[in-house]
XYZ file of N, CA, C and O in Angstrom:
336
model
N -97.584 -163.428 98.919
C -97.493 -162.931 100.755
C -98.622 -162.634 101.241
O -99.772 -162.474 100.834
N -98.654 -162.486 102.822
C -99.711 -162.816 103.260
C -100.107 -161.248 103.398
O -99.299 -160.393 102.805
N -102.008 -160.981 103.011
C -102.464 -159.859 102.373
C -103.075 -158.827 104.163
O -102.958 -158.184 104.466
N -102.723 -160.189 105.134
C -103.812 -159.416 106.606
C -102.861 -159.832 107.593
O -101.360 -160.255 107.358
N -102.948 -158.404 108.382
C -101.853 -158.326 109.440
C -101.988 -160.056 110.301
O -100.903 -160.189 110.919
N -103.421 -160.373 110.821
C -103.185 -161.710 111.300
C -102.284 -162.895 110.912
O -101.696 -163.482 111.268
N -102.481 -162.696 109.579
C -101.779 -163.827 108.501
C -100.370 -163.593 108.592
O -99.591 -164.858 108.836
N -99.949 -162.427 108.614
C -98.050 -162.417 109.115
C -97.565 -162.447 110.167
O -97.177 -163.321 110.032
N -98.838 -162.215 111.193
C -98.299 -162.511 112.658
C -98.041 -164.184 112.676
O -97.449 -164.708 113.302
N -99.281 -164.847 112.081
C -99.289 -166.622 112.338
C -98.275 -167.358 111.289
O -97.548 -167.719 111.547
N -97.889 -166.370 110.501
C -96.115 -166.637 110.175
C -95.324 -166.795 111.051
O -94.838 -167.580 110.864
N -94.917 -165.593 111.124
C -94.078 -165.326 112.521
C -94.338 -166.841 113.463
O -92.561 -166.864 113.982
N -95.635 -167.090 114.024
C -95.628 -167.509 115.173
C -95.047 -169.080 114.655
O -94.234 -169.823 115.584
N -95.364 -169.357 113.365
C -95.260 -171.005 112.864
C -93.734 -171.042 112.866
O -93.215 -171.676 113.253
N -92.985 -169.905 112.317
C -91.819 -170.337 112.132
C -91.053 -170.104 113.509
O -89.954 -171.442 113.663
N -91.419 -169.571 114.436
C -91.178 -169.729 116.289
C -90.894 -171.066 116.542
O -89.947 -171.601 116.827
N -92.361 -171.353 116.310
C -92.795 -173.156 116.991
C -91.811 -173.810 116.185
O -91.641 -174.780 116.973
N -91.606 -174.151 114.987
C -91.255 -174.962 114.222
C -89.779 -174.769 114.521
O -89.034 -176.319 114.568
N -89.057 -174.052 114.800
C -87.903 -173.627 115.461
C -87.700 -174.267 116.530
O -87.079 -174.785 116.825
N -88.634 -174.154 116.866
C -89.207 -174.440 118.775
C -88.738 -176.498 118.832
O -88.245 -176.675 119.611
N -89.778 -176.379 118.196
C -90.226 -178.129 117.967
C -89.037 -178.709 117.563
O -88.649 -179.546 118.165
N -88.425 -177.922 116.336
C -87.134 -178.849 115.728
C -85.835 -179.434 116.749
O -85.835 -180.303 116.634
N -85.885 -178.284 117.397
C -84.737 -178.279 118.532
C -85.282 -179.311 119.450
O -84.235 -180.057 119.638
N -86.087 -179.410 120.000
C -86.443 -180.450 120.975
C -87.100 -181.990 120.618
O -86.537 -182.695 121.075
N -86.630 -181.890 119.468
C -86.982 -183.132 118.421
C -85.841 -184.060 118.184
O -85.315 -184.680 118.169
N -84.658 -183.126 117.642
C -83.809 -183.199 117.679
C -82.791 -183.715 119.210
O -82.041 -184.649 118.785
N -83.168 -182.785 119.867
C -82.673 -183.123 121.404
C -83.164 -184.426 121.480
O -81.952 -185.575 122.196
N -84.279 -185.128 121.481
C -84.900 -186.890 121.663
C -84.329 -187.177 120.764
O -83.751 -188.409 121.727
N -83.694 -186.971 119.767
C -83.154 -187.842 118.627
C -81.885 -188.319 119.279
O -81.787 -189.422 119.267
N -81.175 -187.213 119.352
C -79.914 -187.755 119.484
C -79.520 -188.385 121.533
O -78.912 -189.262 121.677
N -80.902 -188.072 122.447
C -80.628 -189.162 123.837
C -80.954 -190.283 123.114
O -80.505 -191.312 123.880
N -82.097 -190.859 122.296
C -82.507 -191.803 121.760
C -81.204 -192.840 121.290
O -80.857 -193.635 121.570
N -80.597 -191.961 120.148
C -79.175 -192.526 119.323
C -78.443 -193.081 120.749
O -77.543 -193.998 120.711
N -78.368 -192.335 121.531
C -76.853 -192.397 123.053
C -77.231 -193.448 123.687
O -76.708 -194.399 123.799
N -78.377 -193.353 124.342
C -79.001 -194.911 124.737
C -79.142 -196.058 123.919
O -78.533 -197.179 124.481
N -79.398 -195.906 122.741
C -79.031 -197.185 122.130
C -77.790 -197.693 121.848
O -77.197 -199.017 121.541
N -76.679 -196.627 122.019
C -75.575 -196.949 121.580
C -74.559 -197.662 123.040
O -73.543 -198.215 122.811
N -75.432 -197.481 124.093
C -74.871 -198.259 125.300
C -74.957 -199.399 125.386
O -75.564 -199.824 124.847
N -73.833 -199.856 126.160
C -73.181 -201.409 126.066
C -73.328 -201.918 127.415
O -73.692 -202.967 127.950
N -73.529 -200.958 128.573
C -72.907 -200.870 129.899
C -74.530 -200.948 130.472
O -75.363 -200.122 130.352
N -75.222 -201.950 131.230
C -76.864 -201.911 131.457
C -77.031 -200.724 132.790
O -77.941 -200.214 132.822
N -75.959 -200.120 133.468
C -76.171 -199.779 134.647
C -76.390 -198.521 134.431
O -77.338 -198.034 134.961
N -75.314 -197.936 133.506
C -75.680 -196.882 132.505
C -76.865 -196.143 132.058
O -77.399 -195.755 132.078
N -76.980 -197.429 131.154
C -78.429 -197.350 130.360
C -79.553 -197.276 131.747
O -80.913 -196.651 130.759
N -79.732 -198.083 132.405
C -81.067 -197.947 133.441
C -80.676 -196.731 134.206
O -82.339 -196.394 134.330
N -79.759 -195.897 133.949
C -79.701 -194.845 134.885
C -79.884 -193.666 133.820
O -80.870 -192.619 134.255
N -80.299 -193.755 132.619
C -80.240 -192.790 131.255
C -81.921 -192.490 130.921
O -82.019 -191.759 130.530
N -82.084 -193.829 131.275
C -83.753 -194.367 130.815
C -84.506 -193.505 131.157
O -85.590 -193.243 130.530
N -84.654 -193.429 132.746
C -85.983 -192.601 132.756
C -86.116 -191.276 132.307
O -87.093 -190.502 132.398
N -84.573 -190.271 132.205
C -84.945 -188.950 131.242
C -85.403 -189.371 130.028
O -85.949 -188.142 129.900
N -84.811 -190.285 129.392
C -85.009 -190.166 128.007
C -86.788 -190.668 128.056
O -87.108 -189.965 127.362
N -86.899 -191.550 128.701
C -88.751 -191.645 129.078
C -89.127 -190.755 129.240
O -90.088 -190.204 128.624
N -88.584 -189.489 130.279
C -89.070 -188.513 130.646
C -89.960 -187.716 129.355
O -90.914 -186.901 129.079
N -88.646 -186.959 129.155
C -88.404 -186.698 127.421
C -89.359 -186.846 126.602
O -90.334 -186.136 125.651
N -89.809 -188.296 126.164
C -90.311 -188.218 125.024
C -91.801 -188.309 125.703
O -92.804 -188.195 125.098
N -92.312 -188.430 126.704
C -93.743 -188.344 127.088
C -93.820 -186.858 126.839
O -95.019 -186.745 126.875
N -93.274 -185.832 127.553
C -93.542 -184.664 127.740
C -93.737 -184.122 126.096
O -94.216 -182.843 125.813
N -92.504 -184.481 125.083
C -92.663 -184.156 124.085
C -94.370 -185.036 123.428
O -94.643 -183.779 122.354
N -94.602 -186.052 123.831
C -95.510 -186.686 123.052
C -97.057 -185.334 123.485
O -97.735 -185.305 123.029
N -97.236 -185.292 125.092
C -97.937 -184.188 125.225
C -97.958 -183.178 124.811
O -99.312 -182.536 124.755
N -97.400 -182.720 124.508
C -97.316 -181.396 123.893
C -96.939 -181.580 121.942
O -97.105 -180.144 121.309
N -97.499 -182.488 121.774
C -97.558 -182.926 120.561
C -96.575 -182.429 119.686
O -96.543 -182.238 118.264
N -95.664 -182.851 119.613
C -94.131 -182.229 119.092
C -93.863 -183.648 118.475
O -93.520 -183.688 117.552
N -93.917 -184.579 119.244
C -94.014 -186.160 118.665
C -95.295 -186.456 118.740
O -96.095 -186.911 120.302
N -95.786 -188.126 117.891
C -96.788 -188.663 118.223
C -96.797 -189.595 119.357
O -95.927 -190.005 119.828
N -98.039 -189.534 120.339
C -97.858 -190.723 121.834
C -97.689 -191.634 121.175
O -97.032 -192.370 121.847
N -98.068 -192.538 120.133
C -97.612 -193.785 119.791
C -95.911 -194.126 119.090
O -95.547 -194.854 119.517
N -95.691 -192.929 118.826
C -94.223 -192.799 118.516
C -93.497 -193.148 119.799
O -92.507 -193.737 120.059
N -93.988 -191.915 121.149
C -93.613 -192.059 121.751
C -93.511 -193.479 122.739
O -92.600 -194.298 123.169
N -94.276 -194.139 122.543
C -94.438 -195.492 122.995
C -93.943 -196.111 122.642
O -92.990 -197.322 123.402
N -93.872 -196.298 121.108
C -92.987 -197.459 120.425
C -91.939 -197.181 120.835
O -90.940 -198.328 121.107
N -90.928 -196.095 120.879
C -89.628 -195.719 121.684
C -89.128 -196.364 122.821
O -88.375 -196.602 123.149
N -89.892 -195.524 123.500
C -89.516 -196.265 125.209
C -89.808 -197.951 125.315
O -88.879 -198.641 125.981
N -90.760 -198.599 124.544
C -90.606 -199.691 124.282
C -89.300 -200.716 123.997
O -88.871 -201.698 124.329
N -89.086 -200.370 122.973
C -88.040 -200.737 122.060
C -86.276 -200.540 122.936
O -85.910 -200.836 122.711
N -86.573 -198.887 123.070
C -85.542 -198.518 124.526
C -85.724 -200.058 125.319
O -84.430 -200.644 125.754
N -86.288 -199.923 126.502
C -86.901 -200.879 127.453
C -86.376 -202.499 126.908
O -85.519 -203.347 127.581
N -86.730 -202.765 125.760
C -85.904 -204.323 125.376
C -84.865 -203.945 124.858
O -83.998 -205.184 125.448
N -84.193 -203.462 124.503
C -83.011 -202.689 124.490
C -82.098 -203.306 125.310
O -81.054 -203.943 125.692
N -82.610 -202.238 126.382
C -81.750 -202.504 128.092
C -81.817 -203.710 128.738
O -81.000 -204.668 129.132
N -82.919 -204.683 128.560
C -83.211 -205.660 128.894
C -82.432 -206.823 128.352
O -81.944 -207.743 129.018
N -81.891 -206.417 127.014
C -81.011 -207.716 126.237
C -79.666 -207.046 126.665
O -78.757 -208.463 126.282
N -79.194 -205.986 127.437
C -78.091 -206.086 127.710
C -77.415 -206.936 128.728
O -78.460 -207.169 129.612
N -76.371 -207.519 128.811
C -75.759 -207.746 130.096
C -75.144 -207.881 131.275
O -74.547 -206.433 131.348
């Protein structure tokens, strides 16, 4: 167990931040999954900017790595372009 007041506070903060980050990471994964499951190009094109914005925000706040965000955006764009 932590011996210093600051270490106890740090543990509290880390738990809170981890929960916050987990929520947004899971929300992002669900949005990506939903977009990949779409077969209608028009709906996918409408949803893509929102997912792209979400990925950029999460990369900016270091919840996901910037390269992961770029890779996801690229693969989603390819998926949308393949839809007929």
